[in-house]
mmCIF file of C-alpha atoms in Angstrom:
data_model
loop_
_atom_site.group_PDB
_atom_site.id
_atom_site.type_symbol
_atom_site.label_atom_id
_atom_site.label_comp_id
_atom_site.label_asym_id
_atom_site.label_seq_id
_atom_site.Cartn_x
_atom_site.Cartn_y
_atom_site.Cartn_z
ATOM 1 C CA UNK A 1 0.000 0.000 0.000
ATOM 2 C CA UNK A 2 1.082 3.630 -0.469
ATOM 3 C CA UNK A 3 3.846 5.230 1.623
ATOM 4 C CA UNK A 4 2.829 7.850 4.234
ATOM 5 C CA UNK A 5 3.980 10.775 2.067
ATOM 6 C CA UNK A 6 1.951 9.380 -0.830
ATOM 7 C CA UNK A 7 -1.064 9.106 1.443
ATOM 8 C CA UNK A 8 -0.685 12.750 2.470
ATOM 9 C CA UNK A 9 -0.607 13.693 -1.225
ATOM 10 C CA UNK A 10 -3.662 11.542 -1.949
ATOM 11 C CA UNK A 11 -5.548 13.183 0.915
ATOM 12 C CA UNK A 12 -4.716 16.675 -0.311
ATOM 13 C CA UNK A 13 -5.791 15.754 -3.846
ATOM 14 C CA UNK A 14 -9.018 14.367 -2.421
ATOM 15 C CA UNK A 15 -9.616 17.573 -0.455
ATOM 16 C CA UNK A 16 -8.949 19.495 -3.690
ATOM 17 C CA UNK A 17 -11.745 17.444 -5.299
ATOM 18 C CA UNK A 18 -9.454 15.826 -7.911
ATOM 19 C CA UNK A 19 -11.060 12.374 -7.662
ATOM 20 C CA UNK A 20 -12.219 10.488 -9.561
ATOM 21 C CA UNK A 21 -9.821 11.097 -12.439
ATOM 22 C CA UNK A 22 -10.742 10.632 -16.100
ATOM 23 C CA UNK A 23 -10.377 6.835 -15.774
ATOM 24 C CA UNK A 24 -12.612 6.690 -12.732
ATOM 25 C CA UNK A 25 -9.709 6.188 -10.320
ATOM 26 C CA UNK A 26 -9.816 7.231 -6.672
ATOM 27 C CA UNK A 27 -6.083 7.111 -6.055
ATOM 28 C CA UNK A 28 -5.206 3.409 -6.285
ATOM 29 C CA UNK A 29 -8.865 2.332 -6.234
ATOM 30 C CA UNK A 30 -11.736 2.310 -8.735
ATOM 31 C CA UNK A 31 -11.266 2.033 -12.499
ATOM 32 C CA UNK A 32 -12.851 -0.382 -14.926
ATOM 33 C CA UNK A 33 -12.071 -4.146 -15.117
ATOM 34 C CA UNK A 34 -14.682 -5.570 -17.502
ATOM 35 C CA UNK A 35 -14.968 -7.726 -20.637
ATOM 36 C CA UNK A 36 -14.678 -5.893 -23.962
ATOM 37 C CA UNK A 37 -18.424 -6.374 -24.558
ATOM 38 C CA UNK A 38 -19.223 -3.930 -21.765
ATOM 39 C CA UNK A 39 -16.807 -1.192 -22.822
ATOM 40 C CA UNK A 40 -19.173 0.428 -25.399
ATOM 41 C CA UNK A 41 -22.192 0.657 -23.028
ATOM 42 C CA UNK A 42 -19.995 1.928 -20.186
ATOM 43 C CA UNK A 43 -18.492 4.533 -22.535
ATOM 44 C CA UNK A 44 -22.008 5.527 -23.591
ATOM 45 C CA UNK A 45 -23.049 6.018 -19.948
ATOM 46 C CA UNK A 46 -19.858 7.964 -19.214
ATOM 47 C CA UNK A 47 -20.386 10.265 -22.191
ATOM 48 C CA UNK A 48 -24.061 10.638 -21.279
ATOM 49 C CA UNK A 49 -23.113 11.487 -17.703
ATOM 50 C CA UNK A 50 -20.711 14.207 -18.900
ATOM 51 C CA UNK A 51 -23.149 15.596 -21.491
ATOM 52 C CA UNK A 52 -26.539 15.306 -19.807
ATOM 53 C CA UNK A 53 -26.240 15.588 -16.038
ATOM 54 C CA UNK A 54 -25.450 19.283 -15.942
ATOM 55 C CA UNK A 55 -27.834 20.348 -18.684
ATOM 56 C CA UNK A 56 -30.378 22.800 -17.318
ATOM 57 C CA UNK A 57 -33.425 20.903 -18.628
ATOM 58 C CA UNK A 58 -32.193 17.577 -17.177
ATOM 59 C CA UNK A 59 -31.468 19.156 -13.802
ATOM 60 C CA UNK A 60 -34.888 20.840 -13.850
ATOM 61 C CA UNK A 61 -36.631 17.530 -14.623
ATOM 62 C CA UNK A 62 -34.672 15.733 -11.880
ATOM 63 C CA UNK A 63 -35.376 18.506 -9.353
ATOM 64 C CA UNK A 64 -39.098 18.363 -10.155
ATOM 65 C CA UNK A 65 -39.197 14.569 -9.681
ATOM 66 C CA UNK A 66 -37.239 14.763 -6.429
ATOM 67 C CA UNK A 67 -39.421 17.531 -5.006
ATOM 68 C CA UNK A 68 -42.890 16.457 -6.112
ATOM 69 C CA UNK A 69 -42.591 12.660 -6.361
ATOM 70 C CA UNK A 70 -39.704 11.558 -4.116
ATOM 71 C CA UNK A 71 -40.541 14.060 -1.382
ATOM 72 C CA UNK A 72 -37.288 15.970 -1.057
ATOM 73 C CA UNK A 73 -35.919 17.577 0.932
ATOM 74 C CA UNK A 74 -36.290 14.842 3.513
ATOM 75 C CA UNK A 75 -36.548 16.140 7.115
ATOM 76 C CA UNK A 76 -33.784 16.480 9.667
ATOM 77 C CA UNK A 77 -35.225 15.331 13.012
ATOM 78 C CA UNK A 78 -33.842 16.027 16.483
ATOM 79 C CA UNK A 79 -33.794 12.774 18.491
ATOM 80 C CA UNK A 80 -34.631 14.201 21.920
ATOM 81 C CA UNK A 81 -34.801 10.995 23.966
ATOM 82 C CA UNK A 82 -31.716 9.405 22.418
ATOM 83 C CA UNK A 83 -29.900 12.706 22.985
ATOM 84 C CA UNK A 84 -30.797 12.678 26.671
ATOM 85 C CA UNK A 85 -29.892 9.000 27.047
ATOM 86 C CA UNK A 86 -26.564 9.250 25.210
ATOM 87 C CA UNK A 87 -25.540 12.647 26.651
ATOM 88 C CA UNK A 88 -25.161 14.166 23.170
ATOM 89 C CA UNK A 89 -27.201 16.073 20.592
ATOM 90 C CA UNK A 90 -28.438 13.502 18.071
ATOM 91 C CA UNK A 91 -29.862 14.530 14.701
ATOM 92 C CA UNK A 92 -31.390 12.149 12.144
ATOM 93 C CA UNK A 93 -31.332 12.680 8.367
ATOM 94 C CA UNK A 94 -34.576 10.940 7.423
ATOM 95 C CA UNK A 95 -34.112 9.102 4.119
ATOM 96 C CA UNK A 96 -36.645 6.610 5.496
ATOM 97 C CA UNK A 97 -39.277 9.260 4.724
ATOM 98 C CA UNK A 98 -38.400 9.448 1.019
ATOM 99 C CA UNK A 99 -40.798 7.787 -1.444
ATOM 100 C CA UNK A 100 -40.399 3.970 -1.379
ATOM 101 C CA UNK A 101 -38.816 4.222 2.076
ATOM 102 C CA UNK A 102 -35.077 4.560 1.524
ATOM 103 C CA UNK A 103 -32.308 6.660 -0.014
ATOM 104 C CA UNK A 104 -32.205 4.318 -3.023
ATOM 105 C CA UNK A 105 -34.883 6.323 -4.835
ATOM 106 C CA UNK A 106 -32.523 9.303 -5.347
ATOM 107 C CA UNK A 107 -30.153 7.259 -7.500
ATOM 108 C CA UNK A 108 -32.874 5.169 -9.153
ATOM 109 C CA UNK A 109 -34.786 8.201 -10.433
ATOM 110 C CA UNK A 110 -31.580 9.945 -11.526
ATOM 111 C CA UNK A 111 -30.275 6.963 -13.485
ATOM 112 C CA UNK A 112 -33.704 6.146 -14.955
ATOM 113 C CA UNK A 113 -33.952 9.703 -16.283
ATOM 114 C CA UNK A 114 -30.452 9.371 -17.752
ATOM 115 C CA UNK A 115 -31.325 6.007 -19.321
ATOM 116 C CA UNK A 116 -34.384 7.520 -20.977
ATOM 117 C CA UNK A 117 -32.232 10.312 -22.433
ATOM 118 C CA UNK A 118 -29.871 7.638 -23.797
ATOM 119 C CA UNK A 119 -32.776 5.954 -25.593
ATOM 120 C CA UNK A 120 -32.464 2.447 -24.128
ATOM 121 C CA UNK A 121 -35.346 -0.038 -24.440
ATOM 122 C CA UNK A 122 -35.187 -1.781 -21.064
ATOM 123 C CA UNK A 123 -33.791 -1.453 -17.546
ATOM 124 C CA UNK A 124 -32.169 -4.177 -15.487
ATOM 125 C CA UNK A 125 -31.237 -3.855 -11.820
ATOM 126 C CA UNK A 126 -30.074 -5.957 -8.884
ATOM 127 C CA UNK A 127 -31.132 -5.768 -5.282
ATOM 128 C CA UNK A 128 -30.194 -7.168 -1.889
ATOM 129 C CA UNK A 129 -32.595 -5.860 0.740
ATOM 130 C CA UNK A 130 -35.071 -5.026 -1.981
ATOM 131 C CA UNK A 131 -35.047 -1.262 -1.490
ATOM 132 C CA UNK A 132 -33.052 -0.601 -4.671
ATOM 133 C CA UNK A 133 -35.305 -3.016 -6.550
ATOM 134 C CA UNK A 134 -38.424 -1.237 -5.314
ATOM 135 C CA UNK A 135 -36.919 2.163 -6.135
ATOM 136 C CA UNK A 136 -35.935 1.009 -9.634
ATOM 137 C CA UNK A 137 -39.365 -0.522 -10.252
ATOM 138 C CA UNK A 138 -41.087 2.658 -9.074
ATOM 139 C CA UNK A 139 -38.854 4.989 -11.131
ATOM 140 C CA UNK A 140 -39.322 2.848 -14.243
ATOM 141 C CA UNK A 141 -43.097 2.785 -13.756
ATOM 142 C CA UNK A 142 -43.057 6.560 -13.370
ATOM 143 C CA UNK A 143 -41.118 6.979 -16.642
ATOM 144 C CA UNK A 144 -42.727 4.135 -18.633
ATOM 145 C CA UNK A 145 -39.651 1.894 -18.859
ATOM 146 C CA UNK A 146 -39.769 -1.940 -18.589
ATOM 147 C CA UNK A 147 -37.763 -3.218 -15.618
ATOM 148 C CA UNK A 148 -36.252 -6.580 -14.635
ATOM 149 C CA UNK A 149 -34.739 -7.005 -11.145
ATOM 150 C CA UNK A 150 -32.303 -9.776 -10.164
ATOM 151 C CA UNK A 151 -32.427 -10.839 -6.502
ATOM 152 C CA UNK A 152 -30.697 -13.675 -4.657
ATOM 153 C CA UNK A 153 -32.998 -16.480 -3.516
ATOM 154 C CA UNK A 154 -31.915 -15.969 0.121
ATOM 155 C CA UNK A 155 -32.925 -12.315 -0.106
ATOM 156 C CA UNK A 156 -36.182 -13.159 -1.905
ATOM 157 C CA UNK A 157 -37.147 -15.184 1.144
ATOM 158 C CA UNK A 158 -36.013 -12.755 3.858
ATOM 159 C CA UNK A 159 -37.332 -9.625 2.074
ATOM 160 C CA UNK A 160 -40.660 -10.997 0.834
ATOM 161 C CA UNK A 161 -42.628 -7.723 1.297
ATOM 162 C CA UNK A 162 -40.320 -5.926 -1.108
ATOM 163 C CA UNK A 163 -40.640 -8.691 -3.712
ATOM 164 C CA UNK A 164 -44.392 -8.145 -3.671
ATOM 165 C CA UNK A 165 -43.922 -4.374 -3.946
ATOM 166 C CA UNK A 166 -41.623 -4.709 -6.976
ATOM 167 C CA UNK A 167 -44.080 -6.975 -8.754
ATOM 168 C CA UNK A 168 -47.012 -4.670 -8.032
ATOM 169 C CA UNK A 169 -44.975 -1.797 -9.501
ATOM 170 C CA UNK A 170 -44.664 -3.767 -12.726
ATOM 171 C CA UNK A 171 -41.140 -5.159 -12.431
ATOM 172 C CA UNK A 172 -40.145 -8.715 -13.305
ATOM 173 C CA UNK A 173 -38.307 -10.180 -10.299
ATOM 174 C CA UNK A 174 -35.809 -12.929 -11.178
ATOM 175 C CA UNK A 175 -34.642 -15.063 -8.196
ATOM 176 C CA UNK A 176 -30.950 -16.019 -8.467
ATOM 177 C CA UNK A 177 -30.234 -19.527 -7.209
ATOM 178 C CA UNK A 178 -26.524 -19.691 -8.066
ATOM 179 C CA UNK A 179 -23.503 -18.693 -5.964
ATOM 180 C CA UNK A 180 -24.202 -17.373 -2.478
ATOM 181 C CA UNK A 181 -27.810 -16.486 -3.528
ATOM 182 C CA UNK A 182 -27.465 -12.955 -2.077
ATOM 183 C CA UNK A 183 -26.539 -9.535 -3.504
ATOM 184 C CA UNK A 184 -23.209 -10.681 -4.933
ATOM 185 C CA UNK A 185 -24.916 -13.405 -6.993
ATOM 186 C CA UNK A 186 -27.629 -10.945 -8.081
ATOM 187 C CA UNK A 187 -24.987 -8.548 -9.449
ATOM 188 C CA UNK A 188 -23.251 -11.457 -11.229
ATOM 189 C CA UNK A 189 -26.519 -12.358 -12.962
ATOM 190 C CA UNK A 190 -27.378 -8.755 -13.865
ATOM 191 C CA UNK A 191 -23.947 -8.384 -15.496
ATOM 192 C CA UNK A 192 -24.522 -11.598 -17.500
ATOM 193 C CA UNK A 193 -27.836 -10.193 -18.738
ATOM 194 C CA UNK A 194 -26.162 -6.904 -19.686
ATOM 195 C CA UNK A 195 -23.426 -8.662 -21.661
ATOM 196 C CA UNK A 196 -26.089 -10.470 -23.705
ATOM 197 C CA UNK A 197 -27.759 -7.228 -24.874
ATOM 198 C CA UNK A 198 -25.462 -4.331 -23.927
ATOM 199 C CA UNK A 199 -26.681 -1.602 -26.279
ATOM 200 C CA UNK A 200 -30.445 -1.866 -25.826
ATOM 201 C CA UNK A 201 -30.202 -2.375 -22.048
ATOM 202 C CA UNK A 202 -29.337 0.031 -19.230
ATOM 203 C CA UNK A 203 -27.982 -1.533 -16.039
ATOM 204 C CA UNK A 204 -29.277 0.613 -13.165
ATOM 205 C CA UNK A 205 -26.650 -0.247 -10.549
ATOM 206 C CA UNK A 206 -27.793 0.432 -7.012
ATOM 207 C CA UNK A 207 -24.674 1.170 -5.001
ATOM 208 C CA UNK A 208 -21.447 3.153 -5.353
ATOM 209 C CA UNK A 209 -19.605 0.077 -6.593
ATOM 210 C CA UNK A 210 -18.849 -1.490 -9.982
ATOM 211 C CA UNK A 211 -16.852 -0.253 -12.972
ATOM 212 C CA UNK A 212 -16.363 3.402 -13.884
ATOM 213 C CA UNK A 213 -18.555 5.480 -14.130
ATOM 214 C CA UNK A 214 -20.982 3.897 -11.614
ATOM 215 C CA UNK A 215 -19.255 4.936 -8.359
ATOM 216 C CA UNK A 216 -19.138 8.548 -9.575
ATOM 217 C CA UNK A 217 -22.659 8.422 -11.003
ATOM 218 C CA UNK A 218 -24.243 6.984 -7.850
ATOM 219 C CA UNK A 219 -22.335 9.456 -5.663
ATOM 220 C CA UNK A 220 -23.586 12.310 -7.847
ATOM 221 C CA UNK A 221 -27.231 11.368 -7.340
ATOM 222 C CA UNK A 222 -26.906 10.440 -3.649
ATOM 223 C CA UNK A 223 -24.946 13.554 -2.640
ATOM 224 C CA UNK A 224 -28.273 15.347 -2.302
ATOM 225 C CA UNK A 225 -28.387 13.698 1.169
ATOM 226 C CA UNK A 226 -25.245 15.405 2.447
ATOM 227 C CA UNK A 227 -25.985 18.755 0.800
ATOM 228 C CA UNK A 228 -29.412 18.901 2.407
ATOM 229 C CA UNK A 229 -28.115 17.682 5.781
ATOM 230 C CA UNK A 230 -25.405 20.335 5.837
ATOM 231 C CA UNK A 231 -27.889 23.148 5.155
ATOM 232 C CA UNK A 232 -30.401 21.745 7.647
ATOM 233 C CA UNK A 233 -27.815 21.331 10.415
ATOM 234 C CA UNK A 234 -26.746 24.960 10.030
ATOM 235 C CA UNK A 235 -30.369 26.152 9.973
ATOM 236 C CA UNK A 236 -31.835 23.920 12.710
ATOM 237 C CA UNK A 237 -28.872 23.192 14.995
ATOM 238 C CA UNK A 238 -26.920 26.373 14.239
ATOM 239 C CA UNK A 239 -23.743 24.371 13.625
ATOM 240 C CA UNK A 240 -22.259 21.500 11.694
ATOM 241 C CA UNK A 241 -22.088 18.105 13.421
ATOM 242 C CA UNK A 242 -18.968 16.814 15.143
ATOM 243 C CA UNK A 243 -19.506 13.443 13.497
ATOM 244 C CA UNK A 244 -21.584 12.090 10.599
ATOM 245 C CA UNK A 245 -22.441 8.392 10.925
ATOM 246 C CA UNK A 246 -23.783 6.051 8.247
ATOM 247 C CA UNK A 247 -24.010 2.321 7.635
ATOM 248 C CA UNK A 248 -21.836 0.898 4.837
ATOM 249 C CA UNK A 249 -22.537 -2.086 2.608
ATOM 250 C CA UNK A 250 -21.662 -1.138 -0.948
ATOM 251 C CA UNK A 251 -21.656 2.391 0.412
ATOM 252 C CA UNK A 252 -24.206 4.481 -1.543
ATOM 253 C CA UNK A 253 -26.032 5.874 1.483
ATOM 254 C CA UNK A 254 -22.793 6.671 3.306
ATOM 255 C CA UNK A 255 -21.065 8.291 0.325
ATOM 256 C CA UNK A 256 -24.194 10.352 -0.270
ATOM 257 C CA UNK A 257 -23.921 11.727 3.270
ATOM 258 C CA UNK A 258 -20.112 11.924 3.425
ATOM 259 C CA UNK A 259 -19.145 13.309 0.006
ATOM 260 C CA UNK A 260 -20.443 16.872 0.498
ATOM 261 C CA UNK A 261 -18.758 16.943 3.947
ATOM 262 C CA UNK A 262 -15.275 15.759 2.934
ATOM 263 C CA UNK A 263 -13.836 19.274 2.732
ATOM 264 C CA UNK A 264 -15.230 20.100 6.207
ATOM 265 C CA UNK A 265 -12.344 18.473 8.040
ATOM 266 C CA UNK A 266 -13.753 19.345 11.468
ATOM 267 C CA UNK A 267 -16.468 16.725 10.856
ATOM 268 C CA UNK A 268 -15.464 13.177 11.722
ATOM 269 C CA UNK A 269 -16.846 10.717 9.151
ATOM 270 C CA UNK A 270 -17.765 7.358 10.678
ATOM 271 C CA UNK A 271 -18.865 4.431 8.506
ATOM 272 C CA UNK A 272 -20.329 1.329 10.157
ATOM 273 C CA UNK A 273 -20.035 -2.040 8.445
ATOM 274 C CA UNK A 274 -21.786 -5.338 9.128
ATOM 275 C CA UNK A 275 -19.850 -7.299 11.764
ATOM 276 C CA UNK A 276 -22.216 -10.255 11.343
ATOM 277 C CA UNK A 277 -21.514 -13.211 13.660
ATOM 278 C CA UNK A 278 -17.937 -12.152 14.435
ATOM 279 C CA UNK A 279 -14.496 -11.268 13.127
ATOM 280 C CA UNK A 280 -13.798 -14.511 11.257
ATOM 281 C CA UNK A 281 -13.716 -14.280 7.474
ATOM 282 C CA UNK A 282 -17.018 -15.613 6.160
ATOM 283 C CA UNK A 283 -18.829 -14.520 9.314
ATOM 284 C CA UNK A 284 -19.224 -10.831 8.424
ATOM 285 C CA UNK A 285 -19.478 -8.357 5.541
ATOM 286 C CA UNK A 286 -16.944 -5.804 6.804
ATOM 287 C CA UNK A 287 -14.803 -5.350 3.686
ATOM 288 C CA UNK A 288 -13.080 -2.170 4.900
ATOM 289 C CA UNK A 289 -12.404 -3.437 8.427
ATOM 290 C CA UNK A 290 -11.375 -6.980 7.458
ATOM 291 C CA UNK A 291 -10.675 -6.924 3.697
ATOM 292 C CA UNK A 292 -7.696 -6.369 1.414
ATOM 293 C CA UNK A 293 -7.479 -4.733 -2.032
ATOM 294 C CA UNK A 294 -8.867 -6.740 -4.944
ATOM 295 C CA UNK A 295 -11.183 -6.713 -7.953
ATOM 296 C CA UNK A 296 -14.884 -7.585 -7.873
ATOM 297 C CA UNK A 297 -17.658 -6.631 -10.304
ATOM 298 C CA UNK A 298 -15.332 -4.555 -12.454
ATOM 299 C CA UNK A 299 -13.812 -2.391 -9.721
ATOM 300 C CA UNK A 300 -10.575 -2.404 -7.670
ATOM 301 C CA UNK A 301 -11.445 -1.754 -4.046
ATOM 302 C CA UNK A 302 -11.384 -3.334 -0.600
ATOM 303 C CA UNK A 303 -12.629 -6.904 -0.778
ATOM 304 C CA UNK A 304 -13.144 -9.987 1.377
ATOM 305 C CA UNK A 305 -11.055 -12.596 -0.438
ATOM 306 C CA UNK A 306 -8.160 -14.984 0.137
ATOM 307 C CA UNK A 307 -4.595 -14.937 -1.196
ATOM 308 C CA UNK A 308 -5.736 -16.819 -4.310
ATOM 309 C CA UNK A 309 -8.392 -14.225 -5.133
ATOM 310 C CA UNK A 310 -11.315 -16.413 -4.055
ATOM 311 C CA UNK A 311 -14.074 -14.162 -2.730
ATOM 312 C CA UNK A 312 -15.429 -15.150 0.664
ATOM 313 C CA UNK A 313 -19.118 -15.655 1.274
ATOM 314 C CA UNK A 314 -20.465 -13.109 3.724
ATOM 315 C CA UNK A 315 -22.951 -13.033 6.546
ATOM 316 C CA UNK A 316 -25.093 -10.263 7.959
ATOM 317 C CA UNK A 317 -28.551 -10.188 9.507
ATOM 318 C CA UNK A 318 -29.038 -7.220 7.164
ATOM 319 C CA UNK A 319 -29.581 -8.181 3.523
ATOM 320 C CA UNK A 320 -28.607 -4.679 2.382
ATOM 321 C CA UNK A 321 -25.113 -4.903 3.909
ATOM 322 C CA UNK A 322 -24.444 -8.505 2.867
ATOM 323 C CA UNK A 323 -21.829 -7.776 0.157
ATOM 324 C CA UNK A 324 -18.085 -8.663 0.124
ATOM 325 C CA UNK A 325 -16.773 -5.386 -1.363
ATOM 326 C CA UNK A 326 -17.282 -1.634 -1.040
ATOM 327 C CA UNK A 327 -17.214 1.452 -3.228
ATOM 328 C CA UNK A 328 -13.746 2.768 -4.187
ATOM 329 C CA UNK A 329 -14.280 6.243 -2.729
ATOM 330 C CA UNK A 330 -14.764 4.676 0.697
ATOM 331 C CA UNK A 331 -11.517 2.747 0.216
ATOM 332 C CA UNK A 332 -9.707 6.026 -0.462
ATOM 333 C CA UNK A 333 -11.376 7.736 2.511
ATOM 334 C CA UNK A 334 -10.117 4.921 4.714
ATOM 335 C CA UNK A 335 -6.598 4.889 3.213
ATOM 336 C CA UNK A 336 -6.196 8.640 3.761
ATOM 337 C CA UNK A 337 -7.805 8.422 7.215
ATOM 338 C CA UNK A 338 -10.351 11.079 6.223
ATOM 339 C CA UNK A 339 -13.007 8.624 7.389
ATOM 340 C CA UNK A 340 -13.037 5.909 10.038
ATOM 341 C CA UNK A 341 -14.745 2.562 9.512
ATOM 342 C CA UNK A 342 -15.840 0.172 12.256
ATOM 343 C CA UNK A 343 -17.906 -3.013 12.390
ATOM 344 C CA UNK A 344 -21.015 -3.715 14.481
ATOM 345 C CA UNK A 345 -22.252 -7.276 14.860
ATOM 346 C CA UNK A 346 -25.791 -8.576 14.331
ATOM 347 C CA UNK A 347 -26.819 -8.633 17.994
ATOM 348 C CA UNK A 348 -25.669 -5.077 18.698
ATOM 349 C CA UNK A 349 -27.415 -3.790 15.560
ATOM 350 C CA UNK A 350 -30.680 -5.410 16.652
ATOM 351 C CA UNK A 351 -30.208 -3.959 20.144
ATOM 352 C CA UNK A 352 -29.844 -0.485 18.604
ATOM 353 C CA UNK A 353 -32.905 -1.042 16.407
ATOM 354 C CA UNK A 354 -35.018 -1.826 19.463
ATOM 355 C CA UNK A 355 -33.657 1.231 21.289
ATOM 356 C CA UNK A 356 -34.552 3.517 18.363
ATOM 357 C CA UNK A 357 -38.059 2.052 18.171
ATOM 358 C CA UNK A 358 -38.687 2.442 21.900
ATOM 359 C CA UNK A 359 -37.183 5.913 22.335
ATOM 360 C CA UNK A 360 -37.873 7.720 19.047
ATOM 361 C CA UNK A 361 -40.899 5.964 17.560
ATOM 362 C CA UNK A 362 -38.926 5.085 14.435
ATOM 363 C CA UNK A 363 -38.478 1.572 13.033
ATOM 364 C CA UNK A 364 -35.215 1.881 11.092
ATOM 365 C CA UNK A 365 -33.955 -0.629 8.559
ATOM 366 C CA UNK A 366 -31.591 -3.190 10.073
ATOM 367 C CA UNK A 367 -28.883 -1.638 7.871
ATOM 368 C CA UNK A 368 -29.446 1.708 9.556
ATOM 369 C CA UNK A 369 -29.451 0.123 13.010
ATOM 370 C CA UNK A 370 -25.742 -0.607 12.548
ATOM 371 C CA UNK A 371 -25.179 3.145 12.260
ATOM 372 C CA UNK A 372 -27.231 3.796 15.406
ATOM 373 C CA UNK A 373 -25.068 1.445 17.433
ATOM 374 C CA UNK A 374 -21.882 2.964 15.995
ATOM 375 C CA UNK A 375 -23.177 6.418 16.921
ATOM 376 C CA UNK A 376 -23.996 5.315 20.457
ATOM 377 C CA UNK A 377 -20.481 3.943 20.895
ATOM 378 C CA UNK A 378 -19.068 7.262 19.591
ATOM 379 C CA UNK A 379 -21.265 9.147 22.077
ATOM 380 C CA UNK A 380 -19.832 7.135 24.972
ATOM 381 C CA UNK A 381 -16.321 8.276 24.002
ATOM 382 C CA UNK A 382 -17.326 11.872 23.107
ATOM 383 C CA UNK A 383 -19.926 13.123 25.617
ATOM 384 C CA UNK A 384 -21.604 16.394 24.685
ATOM 385 C CA UNK A 385 -20.878 16.043 20.970
ATOM 386 C CA UNK A 386 -23.280 16.736 18.100
ATOM 387 C CA UNK A 387 -24.030 13.601 16.098
ATOM 388 C CA UNK A 388 -25.642 13.329 12.675
ATOM 389 C CA UNK A 389 -26.952 9.869 11.720
ATOM 390 C CA UNK A 390 -27.996 8.972 8.200
ATOM 391 C CA UNK A 391 -31.264 7.038 8.510
ATOM 392 C CA UNK A 392 -30.906 5.195 5.226
ATOM 393 C CA UNK A 393 -34.281 3.437 5.216
ATOM 394 C CA UNK A 394 -37.288 2.233 7.138
ATOM 395 C CA UNK A 395 -37.576 -1.213 8.656
ATOM 396 C CA UNK A 396 -40.973 -2.431 7.482
ATOM 397 C CA UNK A 397 -39.241 -4.659 4.945
ATOM 398 C CA UNK A 398 -37.271 -6.317 7.755
ATOM 399 C CA UNK A 399 -40.273 -7.510 9.771
ATOM 400 C CA UNK A 400 -39.996 -11.130 8.502
ATOM 401 C CA UNK A 401 -36.320 -11.157 9.564
ATOM 402 C CA UNK A 402 -37.144 -9.621 12.953
ATOM 403 C CA UNK A 403 -39.937 -12.148 13.507
ATOM 404 C CA UNK A 404 -37.545 -14.980 12.644
ATOM 405 C CA UNK A 405 -34.887 -13.604 15.023
ATOM 406 C CA UNK A 406 -37.459 -13.352 17.817
ATOM 407 C CA UNK A 407 -38.594 -16.923 17.107
ATOM 408 C CA UNK A 408 -35.024 -18.201 17.447
ATOM 409 C CA UNK A 409 -34.435 -16.145 20.614
ATOM 410 C CA UNK A 410 -37.778 -17.106 22.185
ATOM 411 C CA UNK A 411 -38.693 -20.541 20.766
#
């Protein structure tokens, strides 16, 4: 890995907003590692991103959809009882109140609008917890685009409510029974579909992972979270937070909150990964805490794999965090120490979920509950601090999982 002086240079370049470069590199991470078949469609998306995203009529159309259909800006809520209990000021950025119940809709609507401008005939997507699948299905229904969603069989079973929602919104849901039958296998299958018809199909990738330009594209659409939160903190709290906390699977929710705050070096950025059953490889999905650099799904980033390049299966009680890699911008944030990443195990995440329900009247997604526990641990070490938590989604979709956990705990 890079020498300390190189890391200082990388950090300064990051603070100067020089990443990603023209090849989609975030320092040593990112890039594009794909078969030749996918180069033309990726080039088309890259050119479309450069040409379309900043056009006034595209931005106006996106702003209108976000305001009048998605429900932006989402609120910033003061968590009075958690604040009193933790001895800190706790603020919640409420992506759970966006249309379809999670931050995923920001990226799904943005990419669906871009796909329509590019003239594609169909949309494919992948999903783990189902929230990206629901968001993609809803955005495609809104814009009149056919949509197929790949989903691992394990996730189909543990996120059944979202499968029903996708189908009701007109999407074709394809269960994936190969590989680990979770998000990783769903992405594998979506990429196979894309290779078979690359020019008529748009792959609406749901997280800040994958080959260039997806990490940049997803960050662009999700950064609305951090921009709004920054303005709302200054208006409602009268100050910026001491720490911004978000859960990290692939990393779209966290990069959306973190990216607009990177230059504000007084703000500590804290990402919370899935610690699963424990620290052993195969027992968690903490690719930044436990992984090493490697290539997965067309991108060089931090990855849970062995010395022979074999990718480990992962475990998390949260379907949305159950992925063995992470977006390249997070890898750079960790390398330069601009952000800190920790892992929270299944039991502690569920403990935090119950605390949030009981004290704030909010049922967060299990993904988000990891961030709540990480924030509580930060509060113990930093009494009196101001904490901003990204509430990435609501937990209705997780009720079958929670019922199953309760059944195991109280047979």
